Tab-separated table of C-alpha atoms in Angstrom:
chain	number	residue	atom	x	y	z
A	1	MET	CA	-2.116	-16.454	8.147
A	2	LYS	CA	-3.897	-18.919	10.542
A	3	ILE	CA	-5.977	-17.701	13.505
A	4	ASP	CA	-5.391	-19.478	16.829
A	5	LEU	CA	-6.553	-19.023	20.412
A	6	LEU	CA	-4.341	-18.867	23.444
A	7	TYR	CA	-5.227	-19.393	27.123
A	8	GLU	CA	-3.668	-18.520	30.393
A	9	ILE	CA	-6.786	-19.358	32.137
A	10	GLU	CA	-7.261	-16.240	34.301
A	11	THR	CA	-9.795	-15.792	37.140
A	12	ASP	CA	-10.888	-13.256	39.787
A	13	ARG	CA	-10.724	-13.996	43.485
A	14	PRO	CA	-12.212	-15.830	45.307
A	15	PHE	CA	-11.726	-19.093	43.347
A	16	ASP	CA	-13.451	-21.727	45.403
A	17	ARG	CA	-13.669	-25.280	44.110
A	18	ALA	CA	-17.042	-24.874	42.417
A	19	HIS	CA	-15.779	-21.762	40.725
A	20	GLN	CA	-12.545	-23.378	39.401
A	21	ARG	CA	-14.676	-26.313	37.960
A	22	GLU	CA	-17.073	-23.834	36.160
A	23	LEU	CA	-14.075	-21.952	34.825
A	24	PHE	CA	-12.231	-25.063	33.402
A	25	GLU	CA	-15.431	-26.460	31.947
A	26	GLU	CA	-16.109	-23.264	30.227
A	27	VAL	CA	-12.634	-22.979	28.739
A	28	LEU	CA	-13.089	-26.544	27.321
A	29	ALA	CA	-16.467	-25.584	25.937
A	30	GLN	CA	-14.881	-22.578	24.375
A	31	VAL	CA	-12.223	-24.520	22.592
A	32	GLU	CA	-15.021	-27.035	21.351
A	33	LEU	CA	-16.774	-24.075	19.877
A	34	ALA	CA	-13.563	-22.825	18.305
A	35	ASP	CA	-13.049	-26.264	16.736
A	36	ARG	CA	-16.466	-26.156	15.145
A	37	LEU	CA	-15.912	-22.640	13.819
A	38	GLY	CA	-12.657	-23.435	12.090
A	39	TYR	CA	-10.032	-21.799	14.302
A	40	HIS	CA	-6.644	-23.412	13.508
A	41	ALA	CA	-5.206	-24.154	16.981
A	42	ALA	CA	-5.720	-23.628	20.715
A	43	TRP	CA	-2.603	-23.170	22.836
A	44	PHE	CA	-2.282	-23.264	26.647
A	45	VAL	CA	0.529	-21.840	28.643
A	46	GLU	CA	2.399	-23.516	31.453
A	47	HIS	CA	2.650	-21.204	34.431
A	48	HIS	CA	3.012	-21.802	38.154
A	49	PHE	CA	2.206	-19.682	41.195
A	50	LEU	CA	0.755	-16.884	39.242
A	51	VAL	CA	-2.504	-16.254	41.140
A	52	GLU	CA	-5.320	-14.836	39.045
A	53	PHE	CA	-2.926	-14.285	36.084
A	54	ALA	CA	-2.495	-17.872	34.895
A	55	HIS	CA	-4.100	-21.111	36.285
A	56	SER	CA	-2.873	-23.225	33.400
A	57	SER	CA	-0.288	-25.049	35.414
A	58	ALA	CA	-1.013	-28.544	33.941
A	59	PRO	CA	-1.615	-27.975	30.194
A	60	GLU	CA	-0.916	-31.459	29.422
A	61	VAL	CA	-3.974	-32.510	31.266
A	62	ILE	CA	-6.190	-29.857	29.677
A	63	LEU	CA	-4.908	-30.774	26.101
A	64	GLY	CA	-5.424	-34.416	26.844
A	65	ALA	CA	-9.092	-33.734	27.565
A	66	LEU	CA	-9.435	-31.588	24.458
A	67	SER	CA	-8.036	-34.306	22.253
A	68	GLN	CA	-11.153	-36.283	23.048
A	69	ARG	CA	-13.611	-33.415	22.591
A	70	THR	CA	-12.426	-31.793	19.436
A	71	GLU	CA	-11.903	-33.131	15.939
A	72	ARG	CA	-9.842	-30.632	13.831
A	73	ILE	CA	-8.338	-27.893	15.830
A	74	ARG	CA	-4.617	-28.251	16.566
A	75	LEU	CA	-3.566	-28.420	20.184
A	76	GLY	CA	-0.512	-26.248	21.197
A	77	HIS	CA	1.648	-26.414	24.271
A	78	GLY	CA	2.255	-22.658	24.507
A	79	VAL	CA	4.715	-23.723	26.059
A	80	VAL	CA	6.275	-26.649	27.918
A	81	LEU	CA	8.922	-25.411	30.401
A	82	LEU	CA	11.996	-27.382	29.657
A	83	PRO	CA	14.313	-26.489	32.542
A	84	TYR	CA	14.448	-29.438	35.023
A	85	PRO	CA	12.546	-30.136	37.430
A	86	PHE	CA	9.794	-28.295	35.721
A	87	ASN	CA	9.702	-31.225	33.394
A	88	HIS	CA	12.211	-33.948	32.598
A	89	PRO	CA	12.932	-34.323	28.872
A	90	ILE	CA	11.942	-38.049	28.983
A	91	ARG	CA	8.587	-37.195	30.326
A	92	VAL	CA	8.184	-34.335	27.860
A	93	ALA	CA	8.948	-36.700	24.912
A	94	GLU	CA	6.551	-39.300	26.364
A	95	ARG	CA	3.704	-36.858	26.938
A	96	ILE	CA	3.925	-35.031	23.571
A	97	ALA	CA	3.909	-38.343	21.761
A	98	THR	CA	0.952	-39.679	23.716
A	99	LEU	CA	-0.999	-36.544	23.106
A	100	ASP	CA	-0.124	-36.725	19.374
A	101	ILE	CA	-1.536	-40.244	19.237
A	102	LEU	CA	-4.686	-39.398	21.269
A	103	SER	CA	-5.361	-36.232	18.956
A	104	GLY	CA	-4.708	-37.952	15.723
A	105	GLY	CA	-1.513	-35.912	15.028
A	106	ARG	CA	-2.654	-32.435	15.974
A	107	VAL	CA	0.107	-31.273	18.500
A	108	GLU	CA	2.172	-28.099	18.365
A	109	PHE	CA	5.288	-28.455	20.705
A	110	GLY	CA	6.051	-25.008	22.171
A	111	THR	CA	9.100	-24.699	24.503
A	112	GLY	CA	10.346	-22.112	26.920
A	113	ARG	CA	11.912	-21.280	30.342
A	114	SER	CA	9.469	-19.010	32.243
A	115	SER	CA	10.442	-16.472	34.799
A	116	ALA	CA	12.947	-16.525	37.750
A	117	TYR	CA	10.044	-16.426	40.235
A	118	GLU	CA	8.720	-19.723	38.888
A	119	GLN	CA	12.115	-21.231	38.402
A	120	LEU	CA	13.017	-20.508	42.023
A	121	GLY	CA	9.865	-22.226	43.193
A	122	PHE	CA	11.183	-25.476	41.552
A	123	GLY	CA	14.684	-25.094	42.942
A	124	ILE	CA	16.024	-24.042	39.495
A	125	ALA	CA	18.880	-21.625	39.296
A	126	PRO	CA	17.776	-18.900	36.885
A	127	GLU	CA	21.225	-18.396	35.453
A	128	GLU	CA	21.334	-22.067	34.364
A	129	SER	CA	17.866	-22.107	32.752
A	130	ARG	CA	18.745	-21.337	29.238
A	131	ALA	CA	21.530	-23.988	29.124
A	132	MET	CA	18.935	-26.492	30.504
A	133	TRP	CA	16.407	-25.412	27.902
A	134	GLN	CA	18.962	-25.784	25.116
A	135	GLU	CA	20.114	-29.227	26.249
A	136	ALA	CA	16.598	-30.636	26.729
A	137	LEU	CA	15.601	-29.268	23.464
A	138	SER	CA	18.450	-30.829	21.587
A	139	ILE	CA	17.564	-34.362	22.846
A	140	ILE	CA	13.884	-34.622	22.804
A	141	PRO	CA	13.655	-34.866	18.973
A	142	ARG	CA	16.321	-37.688	19.196
A	143	MET	CA	14.242	-39.620	21.709
A	144	TRP	CA	11.448	-39.692	18.998
A	145	ARG	CA	13.939	-40.865	16.461
A	146	ASP	CA	16.675	-43.104	18.017
A	147	GLU	CA	15.803	-46.728	18.991
A	148	PRO	CA	17.194	-47.141	21.593
A	149	PHE	CA	18.273	-43.699	22.921
A	150	SER	CA	21.218	-42.680	25.194
A	151	TYR	CA	22.691	-39.405	26.258
A	152	ARG	CA	25.397	-37.939	28.511
A	153	GLY	CA	25.529	-34.204	28.917
A	154	ARG	CA	25.972	-31.414	31.506
A	155	PHE	CA	22.477	-31.703	33.055
A	156	PHE	CA	21.115	-34.981	31.847
A	157	ASP	CA	22.773	-38.489	31.958
A	158	ILE	CA	20.389	-41.010	30.324
A	159	PRO	CA	21.546	-44.700	29.824
A	160	GLU	CA	20.305	-46.625	26.937
A	161	ARG	CA	16.570	-46.839	27.021
A	162	HIS	CA	13.489	-47.133	24.595
A	163	VAL	CA	11.589	-44.032	24.955
A	164	ILE	CA	8.014	-44.745	24.009
A	165	PRO	CA	5.530	-44.083	22.451
A	166	LYS	CA	6.315	-42.287	19.275
A	167	PRO	CA	4.336	-39.373	17.776
A	168	VAL	CA	1.922	-39.786	15.003
A	169	GLN	CA	3.229	-36.699	13.030
A	170	GLN	CA	6.305	-37.655	11.067
A	171	PRO	CA	9.027	-37.086	11.745
A	172	HIS	CA	7.641	-35.277	14.801
A	173	PRO	CA	5.284	-32.305	15.811
A	174	PRO	CA	6.362	-28.790	14.847
A	175	ILE	CA	8.774	-27.254	17.643
A	176	TRP	CA	8.488	-23.723	18.748
A	177	LEU	CA	10.137	-21.236	21.206
A	178	ALA	CA	8.461	-18.427	23.211
A	179	CYS	CA	10.354	-15.307	22.279
A	180	THR	CA	10.410	-12.425	24.733
A	181	SER	CA	13.813	-10.871	23.852
A	182	PRO	CA	16.069	-10.399	20.890
A	183	GLU	CA	18.263	-13.233	22.181
A	184	SER	CA	15.319	-15.731	22.237
A	185	TRP	CA	14.376	-14.665	18.664
A	186	ARG	CA	18.040	-15.452	17.648
A	187	LEU	CA	17.935	-18.843	19.358
A	188	ALA	CA	14.782	-19.830	17.680
A	189	GLY	CA	16.249	-19.141	14.342
A	190	LEU	CA	19.579	-20.805	15.128
A	191	ASN	CA	17.756	-23.881	16.359
A	192	GLY	CA	15.512	-24.077	13.343
A	193	ILE	CA	12.283	-23.891	15.343
A	194	GLY	CA	9.190	-21.575	15.117
A	195	ALA	CA	9.057	-18.230	16.967
A	196	LEU	CA	6.118	-17.347	19.182
A	197	GLY	CA	6.496	-13.538	19.820
A	198	PHE	CA	4.799	-11.320	22.255
A	199	SER	CA	3.620	-8.364	20.100
A	200	PHE	CA	1.578	-6.421	22.519
A	201	VAL	CA	4.616	-5.419	24.810
A	202	MET	CA	6.532	-3.646	21.938
A	203	GLU	CA	5.953	-1.361	18.996
A	204	MET	CA	4.992	-2.931	15.646
A	205	GLU	CA	8.318	-1.824	14.251
A	206	GLU	CA	10.280	-3.559	16.995
A	207	PHE	CA	8.311	-6.799	16.388
A	208	ALA	CA	9.103	-6.526	12.658
A	209	ALA	CA	12.799	-6.090	13.408
A	210	ASN	CA	12.674	-9.208	15.704
A	211	LEU	CA	10.997	-11.184	12.926
A	212	GLN	CA	13.641	-10.041	10.431
A	213	ALA	CA	16.469	-11.057	12.671
A	214	TYR	CA	14.818	-14.439	13.180
A	215	ARG	CA	14.625	-14.999	9.374
A	216	GLN	CA	18.362	-14.057	9.074
A	217	HIS	CA	19.377	-16.475	11.835
A	218	LEU	CA	17.091	-19.141	10.430
A	219	ALA	CA	19.205	-19.064	7.307
A	220	GLN	CA	22.237	-20.291	9.466
A	221	ALA	CA	20.223	-22.907	11.410
A	222	ARG	CA	21.503	-26.209	12.718
A	223	PRO	CA	18.100	-27.680	13.283
A	224	VAL	CA	17.562	-29.452	16.637
A	225	GLY	CA	14.646	-31.462	14.848
A	226	GLU	CA	14.298	-33.404	11.761
A	227	PHE	CA	13.003	-30.391	9.820
A	228	VAL	CA	12.968	-26.557	10.057
A	229	ASN	CA	9.859	-24.959	11.364
A	230	ASP	CA	10.096	-21.612	9.826
A	231	GLN	CA	6.876	-20.146	11.037
A	232	VAL	CA	6.371	-16.943	13.111
A	233	GLY	CA	3.478	-16.633	15.702
A	234	ALA	CA	2.376	-13.354	17.232
A	235	PHE	CA	0.523	-13.255	20.474
A	236	THR	CA	-1.697	-10.447	21.406
A	237	MET	CA	-5.110	-9.670	23.143
A	238	VAL	CA	-8.165	-9.819	20.888
A	239	PHE	CA	-11.698	-9.092	21.676
A	240	CYS	CA	-14.687	-8.851	19.128
A	241	ALA	CA	-18.230	-7.481	19.430
A	242	PRO	CA	-20.970	-6.224	17.163
A	243	SER	CA	-19.613	-2.685	17.638
A	244	ASP	CA	-16.320	-1.017	18.412
A	245	ARG	CA	-17.831	0.705	21.341
A	246	GLU	CA	-19.180	-2.496	22.851
A	247	ALA	CA	-15.884	-4.298	22.366
A	248	GLU	CA	-13.813	-1.553	24.016
A	249	GLU	CA	-16.189	-1.252	26.990
A	250	LEU	CA	-15.844	-4.872	27.707
A	251	ALA	CA	-12.172	-5.180	27.042
A	252	LEU	CA	-10.754	-1.938	28.397
A	253	GLU	CA	-10.298	-2.686	32.150
A	254	ALA	CA	-9.415	-6.324	31.591
A	255	PHE	CA	-6.710	-5.725	28.930
A	256	GLY	CA	-5.297	-2.753	30.884
A	257	TRP	CA	-5.149	-5.168	33.904
A	258	TYR	CA	-3.378	-7.700	32.055
A	259	ILE	CA	-0.640	-5.461	30.888
A	260	LEU	CA	-0.150	-3.960	34.325
A	261	SER	CA	-0.129	-7.389	35.906
A	262	SER	CA	2.446	-8.497	33.229
A	263	TYR	CA	4.652	-5.565	34.079
A	264	LYS	CA	4.311	-6.217	37.814
A	265	LEU	CA	5.287	-9.815	37.510
A	266	PHE	CA	8.390	-8.904	35.307
A	267	LEU	CA	9.402	-6.170	37.612
A	268	ALA	CA	8.975	-8.027	40.749
A	269	HIS	CA	10.415	-11.374	39.735
A	270	SER	CA	13.152	-10.793	37.027
A	271	LYS	CA	16.004	-9.378	39.075
A	272	GLY	CA	17.750	-12.661	39.329
A	273	ALA	CA	18.244	-15.266	41.933
A	274	GLY	CA	16.956	-14.391	45.268
A	275	TRP	CA	15.562	-10.985	44.375
A	276	GLN	CA	11.952	-11.139	45.713
A	277	VAL	CA	10.950	-7.870	47.280
A	278	LEU	CA	10.084	-4.703	45.456
A	279	ARG	CA	12.216	-1.739	46.545
A	280	ASP	CA	10.366	1.240	47.765
A	281	ARG	CA	10.833	3.333	44.612
A	282	GLU	CA	9.538	0.580	42.380
A	283	ARG	CA	6.747	-0.126	44.730
A	284	LEU	CA	5.508	3.431	44.638
A	285	PHE	CA	5.871	3.407	40.893
A	286	LEU	CA	3.506	0.320	40.695
A	287	GLU	CA	1.109	1.892	43.094
A	288	ALA	CA	0.898	4.939	40.845
A	289	LEU	CA	0.109	2.657	37.888
A	290	GLU	CA	-3.085	1.374	39.726
A	291	GLY	CA	-6.223	2.658	38.158
A	292	ARG	CA	-4.533	3.613	34.890
A	293	SER	CA	-6.098	0.724	32.918
A	294	ARG	CA	-7.849	3.184	30.495
A	295	GLU	CA	-4.590	4.895	29.608
A	296	VAL	CA	-2.855	1.577	29.037
A	297	PHE	CA	-5.631	0.376	26.820
A	298	GLU	CA	-5.684	3.647	24.806
A	299	TYR	CA	-2.027	3.402	24.249
A	300	LEU	CA	-2.144	-0.161	23.110
A	301	ARG	CA	-5.046	0.610	20.726
A	302	GLU	CA	-3.332	3.732	19.311
A	303	HIS	CA	-0.130	1.764	18.675
A	304	ASN	CA	-2.132	-1.242	17.061
A	305	SER	CA	-0.689	-3.636	19.617
A	306	ILE	CA	-4.105	-5.164	20.372
A	307	VAL	CA	-7.035	-6.156	18.174
A	308	VAL	CA	-10.375	-4.951	19.673
A	309	GLY	CA	-13.617	-3.905	17.925
A	310	SER	CA	-16.310	-4.988	15.363
A	311	PRO	CA	-15.413	-7.831	12.985
A	312	ASP	CA	-14.369	-5.234	10.307
A	313	ARG	CA	-11.912	-3.470	12.707
A	314	CYS	CA	-10.569	-6.785	13.910
A	315	ILE	CA	-9.818	-7.829	10.267
A	316	GLU	CA	-8.104	-4.573	9.668
A	317	GLY	CA	-5.959	-5.060	12.861
A	318	LEU	CA	-4.991	-8.618	11.827
A	319	ARG	CA	-4.066	-7.591	8.288
A	320	ARG	CA	-1.337	-5.544	9.904
A	321	TYR	CA	0.260	-8.649	11.316
A	322	GLU	CA	-0.252	-10.600	8.075
A	323	ALA	CA	1.603	-7.776	6.241
A	324	LEU	CA	4.661	-8.271	8.487
A	325	GLY	CA	4.836	-11.990	7.454
A	326	VAL	CA	3.266	-13.386	10.596
A	327	ASP	CA	2.000	-17.079	10.006
A	328	ARG	CA	0.022	-17.728	13.142
A	329	MET	CA	-1.943	-15.279	15.148
A	330	LEU	CA	-2.453	-16.377	18.817
A	331	CYS	CA	-5.433	-14.501	20.161
A	332	LEU	CA	-5.888	-14.231	23.987
A	333	MET	CA	-9.614	-13.526	24.512
A	334	GLN	CA	-10.212	-15.158	27.905
A	335	VAL	CA	-8.790	-12.447	30.268
A	336	ARG	CA	-9.677	-11.915	33.959
A	337	GLY	CA	-12.501	-9.347	34.279
A	338	ILE	CA	-14.325	-10.170	30.962
A	339	PRO	CA	-17.506	-12.284	31.762
A	340	LEU	CA	-17.111	-15.769	30.488
A	341	PRO	CA	-20.483	-15.596	28.403
A	342	ALA	CA	-19.045	-12.434	26.737
A	343	VAL	CA	-15.648	-14.394	25.854
A	344	ARG	CA	-17.827	-17.113	24.303
A	345	ARG	CA	-19.765	-14.584	22.228
A	346	SER	CA	-16.494	-12.913	21.187
A	347	ILE	CA	-15.053	-16.354	19.989
A	348	GLU	CA	-18.217	-17.103	18.050
A	349	LEU	CA	-18.564	-13.704	16.310
A	350	PHE	CA	-14.823	-13.717	15.566
A	351	GLY	CA	-14.987	-17.223	14.292
A	352	ARG	CA	-17.945	-16.541	11.982
A	353	GLU	CA	-16.968	-13.061	10.603
A	354	VAL	CA	-13.097	-12.745	10.980
A	355	VAL	CA	-11.563	-16.149	10.726
A	356	PRO	CA	-13.105	-16.890	7.366
A	357	ALA	CA	-11.366	-13.610	5.933
A	358	PHE	CA	-8.005	-15.487	6.603
A	359	HIS	CA	-8.979	-19.238	6.403
A	360	GLY	CA	-11.651	-19.192	3.680
A	361	ALA	CA	-15.104	-20.668	4.033
A	362	ARG	CA	-16.135	-20.818	7.700
A	363	GLN	CA	-17.352	-23.704	9.716
A	364	GLU	CA	-20.758	-23.492	11.210
A	365	ALA	CA	-21.126	-23.833	14.951
A	366	ARG	CA	-23.356	-26.769	16.028
């Protein structure tokens, strides 16, 4: 199992221009450190309008910068939002290929649709987003292969054109799908692409069932790309410190906040087109959740959904995912509320003491 990092780029208010610059520079420095320590990949989400929760709205720019500041670590889009006009498939093909060239063939191409809240902000009909994703997904690998390329479909009508440049990786970078429901796990399998699963929002048994279903559908795949990416990634929150107590004290409020914020965003923005305002009953329920970060954290810890503690405890937690057949562990450490120096110390300790347990001999930080 390979160990990766994942970034939303979270921050507290107020975020003035100087603070934003400091935050983004620190995130770049953290990934440079992870590169030296031997982490396998760094993934960046694409989200829009999610204040405090995710400021990574232009991951292609961040990953472009990292392509010139790192040497070995793979660079993951976790994920590119394919419904248009988030991103037009021609622009996606061009950007992924360019990043692959600049990074020397280190790109991981994750795909997804995002939430109705974000889709509506771009004028996308949520009920059309899955079909848009599927159509864009089906033609992007062809743009890297066909010379010239043309296509006429439901959402895209592209006359004969040469889509350039082409990626370094042959035949193209690995393709993935962010999986948040049984249906998305099924689609990842049928399309022959990797599954990036959210493990902290479900019991381990449920995650294992989704993984099993993915493997079954993968056997029936009609791959959209030139090869089947049969890897499974699991995304969860991770924090490492010299002692279990120190790690829990630093992560408790932040991880609880992340889960509650995720739930709020889902509840407030997943009711379909036009549904924007919480009803009184749901608003009162959310108010009752405020201040419950400790209980949320303890529940996640007891159910092995998060990985928090000393290096030994972190290794123990990760072994559970490895035993399920997970290939890639996407570790979210930079969470709002944890001081940035503490995040950097966690990345370093985790890289020195935990990553080698899965990757072999460690890289020394310079």
